[in-house]
Amino acid sequence: MNKGIFSLLIFIFSLFSAQQKPVQIAFLSDIHFQDLYGSFSDNDFKGITNAKTGKKTILRTMDAQLHSTRIFNENYFAFLKALDDIAGKGIKLVAMPGDFSDDGQAYNLRGLHQILEQYHQKYGIEFYITTGNHDPVGPFRKDAGKDDFLGQDGYPLGIYSKDHFGKINHKIITRDIAESGYLEILDELKGFGFYPKKENLFWSTPFAQYSLKDYSYEKALQEAAYTQRMYNVSEGFPVPDLSYVVEPVQGVWLMAIDGNTYIPKNIHENPTNTENYKGAGIGYNNVLTHKKHLINWVKKTMEEARKNGKTVIAFTHYPMIDYNDGATKEIKNLLGEKKWQMERVPQDEVAKAFAEAGLQIHFAGHMHINDTGVRKIGGKMLVNVQVPSLAAYIPAYKVLTIQSPDKMEVRTEVLNDVPRFDELFPLYEKEYEVLQKEEKREIWDKDILKSASYHDFMLFHLKELVRLRMIPGDWPKDFIEKTKGFTGSDLLLLVKNTNKQKEKSIYNEAFKKWDMEDLLFDLYKLQSADELAKKDIPAERLQQYQILEKLFLKYKGNDPTTLKLKSVFKILSLLSHGDPADHFEINLKKSTIKRIGN
């Protein structure tokens, strides 16, 4: 065979193989990065000394962590572990669906930039990020601070951007703790998706006038400017929108939707008044009313993608589909409309609007949960994949493998072991001693410092969060008091007596191993981790829950406590039987989602 023809055939074959190679994208959400080993530009303070390592460390108190839906400190190490994991898998694309920082302070943004740049330089990883409600907290820079950093003596330390802020006398003043606005975030992190790169095959925003056909890097660069990315959230209130779509590899469009909607509290106020904007935590429910241009942009982008044979993968901070596995109505009936973060559940109209716009695959964060939601509307299917947080239970990230435009695989990678996760424990020992001396209120359980792994640490965090915040804040006090100390055996006897049943086949003794505290903790495990929580709940107990759920379902009386228990078991059952949320395949052609056995 002619040598030239042979070489040409080899080239064509290699080109074809390269095009057929599956594209992998890792999704890291809600890392809530805080730079433990950062520094301030206008203050020499670098933190308190950790006797274990000799390092200066800027950290928040354990008390603050265990009253929050996220941790603030150990997630630093989890982030590095996840990036090492991703690099080891050879994945070159990482999408981050918001809350990449914890309130967008300048020193944290700098620290995040440095880490992302290191992994880009060392492993060739390209990062594409979008904003969450913690980055920025509001559309424009705002003076702020925290009362709950940890001081060298074990007492709280305040760090504020202005001297008259805060309640703590022992304080540090630095402008780097202020909450950055969109402008500051764009300036610091523009190289991670917010601006086009020359190697991108396409890049655009909702405000750009060009199409793929007449695309050029120069045009994209002009459209990337902060001043070109403004819209009126209300008449006379221009705010930024950092949404963009990018083609990092041939045939795949990553659509980063900025779902933050900062609505003015008072339309007669000055538009630049940073205090006059509501938070964005509600998510897409506000997009439907105040940011409709995003839906039009998604529709336009999806049409152009189809016309040009592109596969679109969208990611935003906020979920587009109800993530409670059909339990939302039951939760509202049990706890009320404003408990269990019900205001964050997207209305059905959200999924309908984006499905009708043509969107099919969407990755979200915000809720710190592992979940998959599916909606089929008018022959169209929208899949919403909830990416867990690295700063909450269950700490994990997602890997999407695009096998073909119609077939994709999603795998959940849990971070069970994280090097250095216990590095700060000696500092918490001091904090605990101080809290014991003060005897002011219920304090956190010191046994968390015995955690053997990051997984155990995060599970303990959830347990303390449920005890210290969720139970007192969400649940009816009379119900908690009436059922306190109930064992599984007590619940079994209660429901058998109320139903006037004599089922000798059920052995009461086996139900004595757990109580109401365990039941409610398991409920939050399932809400947080979906099917992955089943590894952290004894199999025997899960079977007993199923038995009790069926027995309570038969109850037709009107005793308030029994009715609430009936509701609890129904919610638990719904949360434990949702769509696949660990390892699964999405088939867009067949409109199916199928669990893959591990």
XYZ file of C-alpha atoms in Angstrom:
598
model
C 0.000 0.000 0.000
C 1.172 3.517 -0.816
C 2.826 4.985 2.296
C 0.984 8.312 1.892
C -2.424 6.657 1.647
C -1.616 4.469 4.670
C -0.670 7.561 6.718
C -3.864 9.292 5.647
C -5.962 6.297 6.732
C -4.213 6.230 10.117
C -4.901 9.960 10.540
C -8.599 9.565 9.626
C -8.938 6.594 11.984
C -7.315 8.475 14.873
C -9.497 11.519 14.213
C -12.618 9.338 14.194
C -11.519 7.617 17.434
C -10.882 10.967 19.127
C -14.342 12.163 18.175
C -15.923 8.959 19.490
C -14.112 9.065 22.837
C -16.588 9.707 25.692
C -16.430 13.174 27.249
C -16.235 13.281 31.043
C -17.224 16.239 33.211
C -16.905 16.348 37.000
C -19.376 18.488 38.955
C -18.210 19.973 42.258
C -20.902 21.960 44.030
C -21.208 23.957 47.236
C -17.603 23.636 48.288
C -18.074 26.841 50.353
C -14.345 27.448 50.139
C -12.728 29.349 52.988
C -8.983 29.770 52.897
C -7.684 28.297 56.151
C -4.153 29.362 55.246
C -4.915 32.628 53.486
C -3.905 36.182 54.314
C -5.347 39.671 54.225
C -4.076 42.453 51.990
C -4.395 45.128 54.678
C -3.823 43.289 57.962
C -0.926 41.116 59.177
C -3.221 38.638 60.933
C -2.774 35.148 59.445
C -4.781 33.176 61.979
C -4.137 31.369 65.231
C -1.318 28.882 65.757
C -2.174 25.194 65.575
C 0.128 23.372 68.013
C -0.260 20.154 66.001
C 1.136 21.625 62.772
C 2.735 24.908 63.800
C 0.664 26.610 61.084
C -1.284 29.827 61.375
C -4.930 29.055 60.621
C -7.974 31.246 59.940
C -10.948 29.114 60.973
C -14.504 29.286 62.249
C -15.634 27.709 65.529
C -16.942 24.171 65.754
C -20.059 25.617 67.389
C -20.730 27.656 64.230
C -20.203 24.581 62.052
C -22.619 22.409 63.988
C -25.407 24.986 63.821
C -24.966 25.431 60.072
C -26.103 23.330 57.106
C -22.446 23.314 56.021
C -19.067 23.107 57.665
C -16.594 25.927 57.106
C -13.176 24.422 57.782
C -12.624 20.740 56.963
C -14.181 21.174 53.513
C -10.887 22.865 52.562
C -9.192 19.448 52.759
C -12.142 17.712 51.082
C -11.848 20.103 48.139
C -8.186 19.220 47.639
C -8.998 15.511 47.927
C -11.759 15.807 45.308
C -9.430 17.642 42.906
C -6.727 14.987 43.396
C -9.366 12.342 42.758
C -10.510 14.050 39.557
C -6.931 14.508 38.348
C -6.243 10.823 39.045
C -9.197 9.842 36.871
C -7.810 11.916 34.013
C -10.898 14.159 33.879
C -10.105 17.491 32.226
C -13.426 19.348 32.613
C -14.800 20.468 35.981
C -18.057 22.412 36.361
C -18.876 24.091 39.669
C -22.581 24.914 40.186
C -22.230 27.771 42.662
C -21.337 28.477 46.273
C -17.714 27.972 45.338
C -17.041 30.454 48.157
C -18.657 31.156 51.491
C -19.878 34.747 51.027
C -17.333 35.730 48.377
C -14.767 37.474 50.586
C -11.712 38.719 48.718
C -9.187 36.571 50.607
C -11.239 33.430 49.921
C -11.610 34.261 46.222
C -7.827 34.713 45.962
C -7.218 31.380 47.689
C -9.698 29.610 45.419
C -8.108 31.194 42.340
C -4.667 29.952 43.377
C -5.856 26.358 43.875
C -7.797 26.217 40.604
C -4.834 27.656 38.740
C -2.465 25.098 40.308
C -4.622 22.185 39.139
C -5.022 23.762 35.719
C -1.263 24.157 35.313
C -0.337 20.746 36.745
C -3.089 18.553 35.255
C -4.577 20.595 32.427
C -7.991 20.743 34.128
C -10.345 23.416 32.798
C -12.738 24.864 35.373
C -16.128 26.360 34.536
C -17.976 27.985 37.408
C -21.279 29.717 37.978
C -22.537 31.783 40.882
C -24.567 30.729 43.912
C -26.337 32.735 46.617
C -23.104 32.823 48.647
C -21.083 34.217 45.753
C -22.187 36.906 45.677
C -24.507 37.387 48.676
C -25.872 40.470 46.900
C -25.268 42.028 43.483
C -22.805 44.627 44.767
C -19.958 44.694 47.297
C -21.139 44.981 50.886
C -19.322 45.568 54.163
C -19.711 42.557 56.417
C -17.982 40.203 58.829
C -18.371 37.181 61.092
C -18.589 36.860 64.870
C -17.587 33.204 64.943
C -13.966 32.845 63.926
C -11.873 31.022 66.527
C -9.403 32.965 68.667
C -6.119 31.679 70.082
C -7.600 31.428 73.588
C -10.564 29.308 72.461
C -12.984 32.230 72.578
C -14.750 33.558 69.454
C -12.913 36.092 67.321
C -14.695 38.683 65.204
C -13.368 39.591 61.760
C -15.106 42.580 60.172
C -14.618 44.954 57.275
C -15.446 47.975 59.461
C -14.622 48.730 63.077
C -18.184 49.431 64.284
C -19.451 46.035 63.057
C -20.127 42.963 65.152
C -20.712 41.908 68.739
C -17.251 40.571 69.596
C -14.740 42.800 71.373
C -11.745 40.732 70.283
C -11.729 41.635 66.604
C -9.710 41.957 63.410
C -10.524 44.634 60.825
C -9.864 43.964 57.140
C -11.622 44.998 53.953
C -10.976 41.468 52.639
C -13.841 40.065 54.750
C -16.443 42.211 52.973
C -18.892 40.334 50.761
C -17.771 40.824 47.176
C -20.257 41.735 44.482
C -20.409 40.483 40.912
C -17.727 42.925 39.746
C -15.120 41.723 42.235
C -15.926 38.057 41.558
C -15.681 38.595 37.808
C -12.338 40.380 38.143
C -10.818 37.640 40.316
C -12.244 34.534 38.612
C -12.778 35.587 34.994
C -10.408 32.857 33.766
C -12.702 30.069 34.959
C -15.519 30.317 32.439
C -16.778 33.833 33.037
C -14.599 35.087 30.143
C -13.871 33.312 26.844
C -10.535 31.673 26.137
C -8.884 31.506 22.729
C -9.008 27.709 22.795
C -12.792 27.678 23.331
C -14.654 26.698 20.161
C -17.582 28.918 21.169
C -18.523 31.234 24.033
C -21.550 33.481 24.454
C -23.888 35.189 26.940
C -27.644 35.913 27.033
C -26.879 39.416 25.766
C -24.571 38.576 22.837
C -25.902 39.165 19.307
C -23.646 36.775 17.379
C -24.274 33.087 16.632
C -21.965 30.098 16.184
C -21.784 30.818 12.457
C -20.252 34.281 12.899
C -18.415 33.598 16.177
C -14.996 35.028 16.930
C -12.930 35.256 20.099
C -12.684 39.033 19.682
C -16.467 39.417 19.610
C -16.851 37.189 22.645
C -14.237 39.181 24.562
C -16.210 42.389 24.016
C -19.459 40.758 25.168
C -17.781 39.390 28.306
C -17.305 42.849 29.805
C -19.171 43.542 33.046
C -21.039 46.492 31.531
C -22.371 44.288 28.715
C -23.989 41.805 31.108
C -26.637 43.883 32.881
C -30.422 43.586 32.979
C -33.243 45.286 34.899
C -34.374 42.964 37.696
C -37.071 45.593 38.339
C -37.622 48.796 36.393
C -34.663 51.092 37.087
C -32.658 48.450 38.973
C -29.856 47.194 36.698
C -27.939 44.199 38.079
C -25.421 41.788 36.490
C -26.101 38.354 35.031
C -22.967 36.225 34.551
C -24.624 33.390 32.571
C -22.639 31.978 29.657
C -22.455 29.025 27.284
C -19.114 27.564 26.221
C -17.862 24.823 23.903
C -14.717 23.531 25.643
C -14.492 20.385 23.502
C -15.892 19.576 20.087
C -19.630 18.950 20.161
C -20.358 19.720 23.847
C -21.837 22.985 25.094
C -21.658 23.700 28.807
C -24.400 26.150 29.768
C -23.675 27.988 33.028
C -26.904 29.670 34.119
C -26.655 32.427 36.714
C -29.868 31.728 38.634
C -29.257 34.427 41.266
C -32.194 36.846 41.326
C -31.604 39.809 43.625
C -34.934 41.658 43.908
C -35.092 45.144 45.456
C -36.994 45.378 48.736
C -38.055 48.969 48.064
C -38.458 50.231 44.467
C -38.103 53.837 45.663
C -34.598 53.237 47.025
C -31.306 54.032 45.296
C -30.436 51.107 42.934
C -26.856 51.076 44.275
C -27.932 50.619 47.910
C -26.499 47.215 48.758
C -28.859 46.775 51.720
C -31.933 47.068 49.497
C -31.684 43.659 47.798
C -33.258 40.411 48.988
C -31.153 37.250 49.040
C -31.268 34.828 46.118
C -31.792 31.624 48.117
C -35.317 30.966 46.810
C -33.809 30.207 43.406
C -35.768 29.592 40.224
C -39.152 30.596 41.609
C -37.905 34.188 41.359
C -36.376 33.611 37.914
C -39.884 32.956 36.576
C -41.015 36.421 37.658
C -37.901 38.616 37.508
C -35.383 36.996 35.157
C -37.448 35.693 32.249
C -34.745 36.503 29.701
C -32.886 33.381 30.928
C -35.667 31.079 29.724
C -35.703 32.782 26.316
C -31.919 32.471 26.144
C -32.048 28.753 26.998
C -34.652 28.203 24.266
C -32.590 30.102 21.694
C -29.393 28.267 22.694
C -31.040 24.845 22.571
C -32.398 25.564 19.081
C -28.963 26.613 17.841
C -27.355 23.577 19.494
C -29.754 21.184 17.758
C -29.189 22.912 14.430
C -25.419 22.465 14.803
C -25.360 19.003 16.374
C -24.207 20.115 19.846
C -24.942 18.341 23.130
C -25.967 20.814 25.845
C -25.258 20.164 29.522
C -26.610 22.906 31.794
C -25.562 23.670 35.339
C -26.784 26.219 37.835
C -26.782 26.631 41.547
C -30.510 26.070 41.969
C -32.634 22.955 41.398
C -35.184 23.005 38.575
C -37.208 20.059 39.917
C -38.657 19.261 43.352
C -35.969 17.212 45.115
C -38.104 15.668 47.889
C -39.066 12.519 45.936
C -42.779 13.292 46.067
C -42.785 14.019 49.816
C -43.132 17.816 49.662
C -46.910 17.889 50.235
C -46.623 15.485 53.162
C -43.759 17.502 54.714
C -45.791 20.718 54.449
C -48.803 19.045 56.054
C -46.664 17.750 58.907
C -44.350 20.684 59.600
C -45.896 23.712 57.869
C -45.296 25.730 54.713
C -42.144 27.484 55.972
C -40.236 24.605 57.592
C -37.691 22.162 56.109
C -36.593 24.949 53.684
C -39.871 24.545 51.782
C -39.528 28.013 50.229
C -36.581 26.666 48.218
C -38.551 23.894 46.512
C -39.007 24.899 42.852
C -42.561 25.261 41.608
C -43.697 22.801 38.935
C -43.771 25.735 36.496
C -39.950 25.901 36.668
C -39.454 22.402 35.245
C -42.215 23.028 32.714
C -40.647 26.281 31.483
C -37.164 24.826 30.994
C -38.375 21.515 29.548
C -40.465 23.420 27.009
C -37.388 25.545 26.243
C -35.702 22.275 25.213
C -33.360 21.710 28.149
C -32.739 18.034 28.921
C -29.819 17.647 31.350
C -29.268 19.980 34.310
C -26.882 19.763 37.275
C -27.657 21.786 40.410
C -26.471 22.326 43.965
C -27.753 24.660 46.707
C -29.579 22.076 48.835
C -26.483 20.046 49.849
C -28.274 16.831 48.918
C -27.840 13.863 46.605
C -30.906 13.425 44.412
C -32.214 12.935 40.887
C -35.449 14.455 39.633
C -37.182 13.618 36.351
C -40.056 15.471 34.651
C -41.688 14.440 31.389
C -43.712 17.238 29.851
C -45.348 17.049 26.433
C -43.034 14.351 25.174
C -39.938 16.131 26.535
C -37.828 14.919 29.449
C -35.850 17.109 31.846
C -33.408 15.446 34.272
C -32.231 17.458 37.290
C -29.161 15.993 39.028
C -28.588 17.352 42.525
C -24.857 17.460 43.253
C -24.058 16.943 46.963
C -21.885 19.402 48.852
C -18.324 18.648 49.916
C -19.202 20.565 53.098
C -22.150 18.428 54.219
C -23.404 14.838 54.446
C -23.014 13.069 52.113
C -19.745 14.610 50.834
C -19.505 13.716 47.163
C -19.227 14.944 43.600
C -20.734 13.732 40.330
C -19.061 12.524 37.147
C -20.987 12.734 33.886
C -19.798 10.547 31.009
C -21.270 11.499 27.630
C -21.217 8.231 25.679
C -23.207 9.738 22.789
C -25.630 12.669 22.301
C -28.462 10.385 23.479
C -26.791 8.225 26.117
C -25.058 9.428 29.285
C -23.848 7.941 32.536
C -23.793 9.635 35.946
C -21.704 8.309 38.806
C -21.558 9.649 42.373
C -18.082 9.713 43.913
C -18.239 9.801 47.723
C -15.312 11.164 49.725
C -15.039 8.710 52.578
C -11.384 9.305 53.413
C -9.821 12.761 53.308
C -6.188 13.347 54.318
C -5.700 15.929 57.092
C -9.440 16.197 57.873
C -8.603 16.087 61.626
C -5.788 18.641 61.412
C -7.755 21.310 63.306
C -9.107 19.107 66.096
C -6.629 20.386 68.752
C -7.981 23.917 68.206
C -11.548 22.729 68.821
C -10.405 21.162 72.107
C -9.641 24.677 73.389
C -13.001 25.944 72.188
C -14.806 23.131 73.993
C -13.017 23.927 77.260
C -14.206 27.528 77.050
C -17.808 26.514 76.330
C -17.743 24.157 79.303
C -16.540 26.970 81.598
C -19.247 29.353 80.421
C -22.120 26.885 80.892
C -24.396 29.224 78.921
C -26.306 26.745 76.778
C -26.315 23.280 75.280
C -22.958 22.672 73.646
C -21.782 20.386 70.908
C -20.848 16.759 71.471
C -17.105 16.418 71.870
C -17.214 12.877 70.480
C -17.159 14.391 66.993
C -13.422 14.819 67.570
C -13.114 11.012 67.699
C -14.279 10.661 64.080
C -12.131 8.114 62.257
C -12.836 9.354 58.727
C -14.229 12.329 56.835
C -17.389 10.331 56.155
C -17.840 9.722 59.890
C -17.114 13.368 60.641
C -19.772 14.572 58.190
C -22.309 12.041 59.470
C -21.646 13.308 63.002
C -22.063 16.878 61.723
C -25.517 15.975 60.402
C -26.429 14.293 63.692
C -25.494 17.375 65.696
C -27.198 19.653 63.160
C -30.419 17.668 63.556
C -30.157 17.823 67.365
C -29.101 21.456 67.717
C -31.014 23.085 64.851
C -33.416 20.943 62.830
C -35.452 19.391 65.658
C -35.845 22.648 67.641
C -36.453 24.708 64.498
C -38.621 22.505 62.276
C -40.600 20.096 64.419
C -43.690 20.687 66.640
C -42.512 20.861 70.241
C -45.432 18.835 71.600
C -44.778 16.010 69.123
C -41.081 15.802 70.059
C -41.917 15.810 73.778
C -44.669 13.176 73.478
C -42.534 10.778 71.451
C -39.253 11.374 73.289
C -37.773 8.064 74.358
C -40.120 5.986 72.220
C -38.349 2.900 70.919
C -39.253 1.099 67.716
C -40.997 -1.438 69.922
C -43.142 1.314 71.484
C -44.135 2.541 68.034
C -45.015 -1.000 66.964
C -47.194 -1.552 70.039
C -48.825 1.860 69.569
C -49.853 1.252 65.972
C -50.939 -2.343 66.668
C -53.112 -1.197 69.564
C -54.680 1.699 67.648
C -55.379 -0.625 64.718
C -56.586 -3.335 67.136
C -54.216 -5.803 65.495
C -52.636 -8.902 66.939
C -49.826 -9.753 64.578
C -47.742 -12.349 66.391
C -45.425 -12.659 63.402
C -43.812 -9.329 64.302
C -41.314 -9.656 67.145
C -41.296 -6.598 69.385
C -37.840 -7.361 70.775
C -36.147 -6.719 67.424
C -37.602 -3.197 67.368
C -36.026 -2.181 70.703
C -32.622 -1.483 69.174
C -33.572 2.041 68.026
C -35.643 5.002 69.190
C -37.284 8.212 67.874
C -33.959 10.033 67.852
C -32.566 7.378 65.495
C -35.692 7.521 63.337
C -35.522 11.294 62.823
C -31.776 11.136 62.196
C -32.349 8.450 59.555
C -35.021 10.639 57.980
C -32.469 13.425 57.494
C -29.868 10.938 56.246
C -32.250 9.840 53.490
C -33.180 13.411 52.643
C -29.490 14.321 52.386
C -27.995 11.276 50.683
C -30.949 9.483 49.047
C -30.096 5.828 48.303
C -26.506 6.317 49.499
C -27.853 6.821 53.041
C -28.890 3.163 53.154
C -25.239 2.251 53.736
C -25.442 4.248 56.986
C -28.692 2.715 58.247
C -28.829 -0.929 59.461
C -30.626 -3.134 56.934
C -32.761 -4.669 59.689
C -33.971 -1.219 60.730
C -34.867 -0.283 57.145
C -37.019 -3.425 56.976
C -38.678 -2.494 60.264
C -39.425 0.994 58.938
C -41.229 -0.615 55.989
C -43.317 -2.751 58.331
C -44.264 0.259 60.459
C -45.057 2.379 57.412
C -47.567 -0.240 56.200
C -49.118 -0.540 59.671
C -49.450 3.238 60.160
C -50.932 3.495 56.667
C -53.899 1.437 57.906
C -54.592 3.880 60.750
C -57.926 5.694 60.222
C -58.266 7.445 63.591
C -57.745 11.083 64.521
C -55.189 11.031 67.341
C -52.798 13.939 66.513
C -49.597 12.161 67.595
C -50.428 8.948 65.736
C -51.337 10.926 62.614
C -47.999 12.718 62.769
C -46.178 9.394 63.119
C -48.129 8.084 60.141
C -46.890 11.092 58.174
C -43.282 10.600 59.328
C -43.227 7.033 58.012
C -44.832 8.040 54.736
C -42.165 10.735 54.216
C -39.421 8.271 55.113
C -40.789 5.758 52.600
C -40.992 8.346 49.798
C -37.459 9.636 50.466
C -36.065 6.103 50.320
C -37.728 5.159 47.017
C -36.810 7.974 44.634
C -35.251 7.920 41.171
C -31.698 6.497 40.864
C -29.259 8.876 42.531
C -25.978 6.970 42.773
C -24.884 5.387 39.472
C -27.297 5.525 36.556
C -27.756 5.888 32.811
C -29.812 8.571 31.079
C -31.205 7.686 27.654
C -32.588 10.827 26.024
C -33.808 9.017 22.939
C -35.961 6.624 24.986
C -36.654 9.214 27.743
C -35.532 6.740 30.406
C -33.285 6.738 33.454
C -31.889 3.385 34.589
C -29.955 2.396 37.715
C -26.551 0.805 37.080
C -25.498 -1.852 39.582
C -22.139 -1.288 41.246
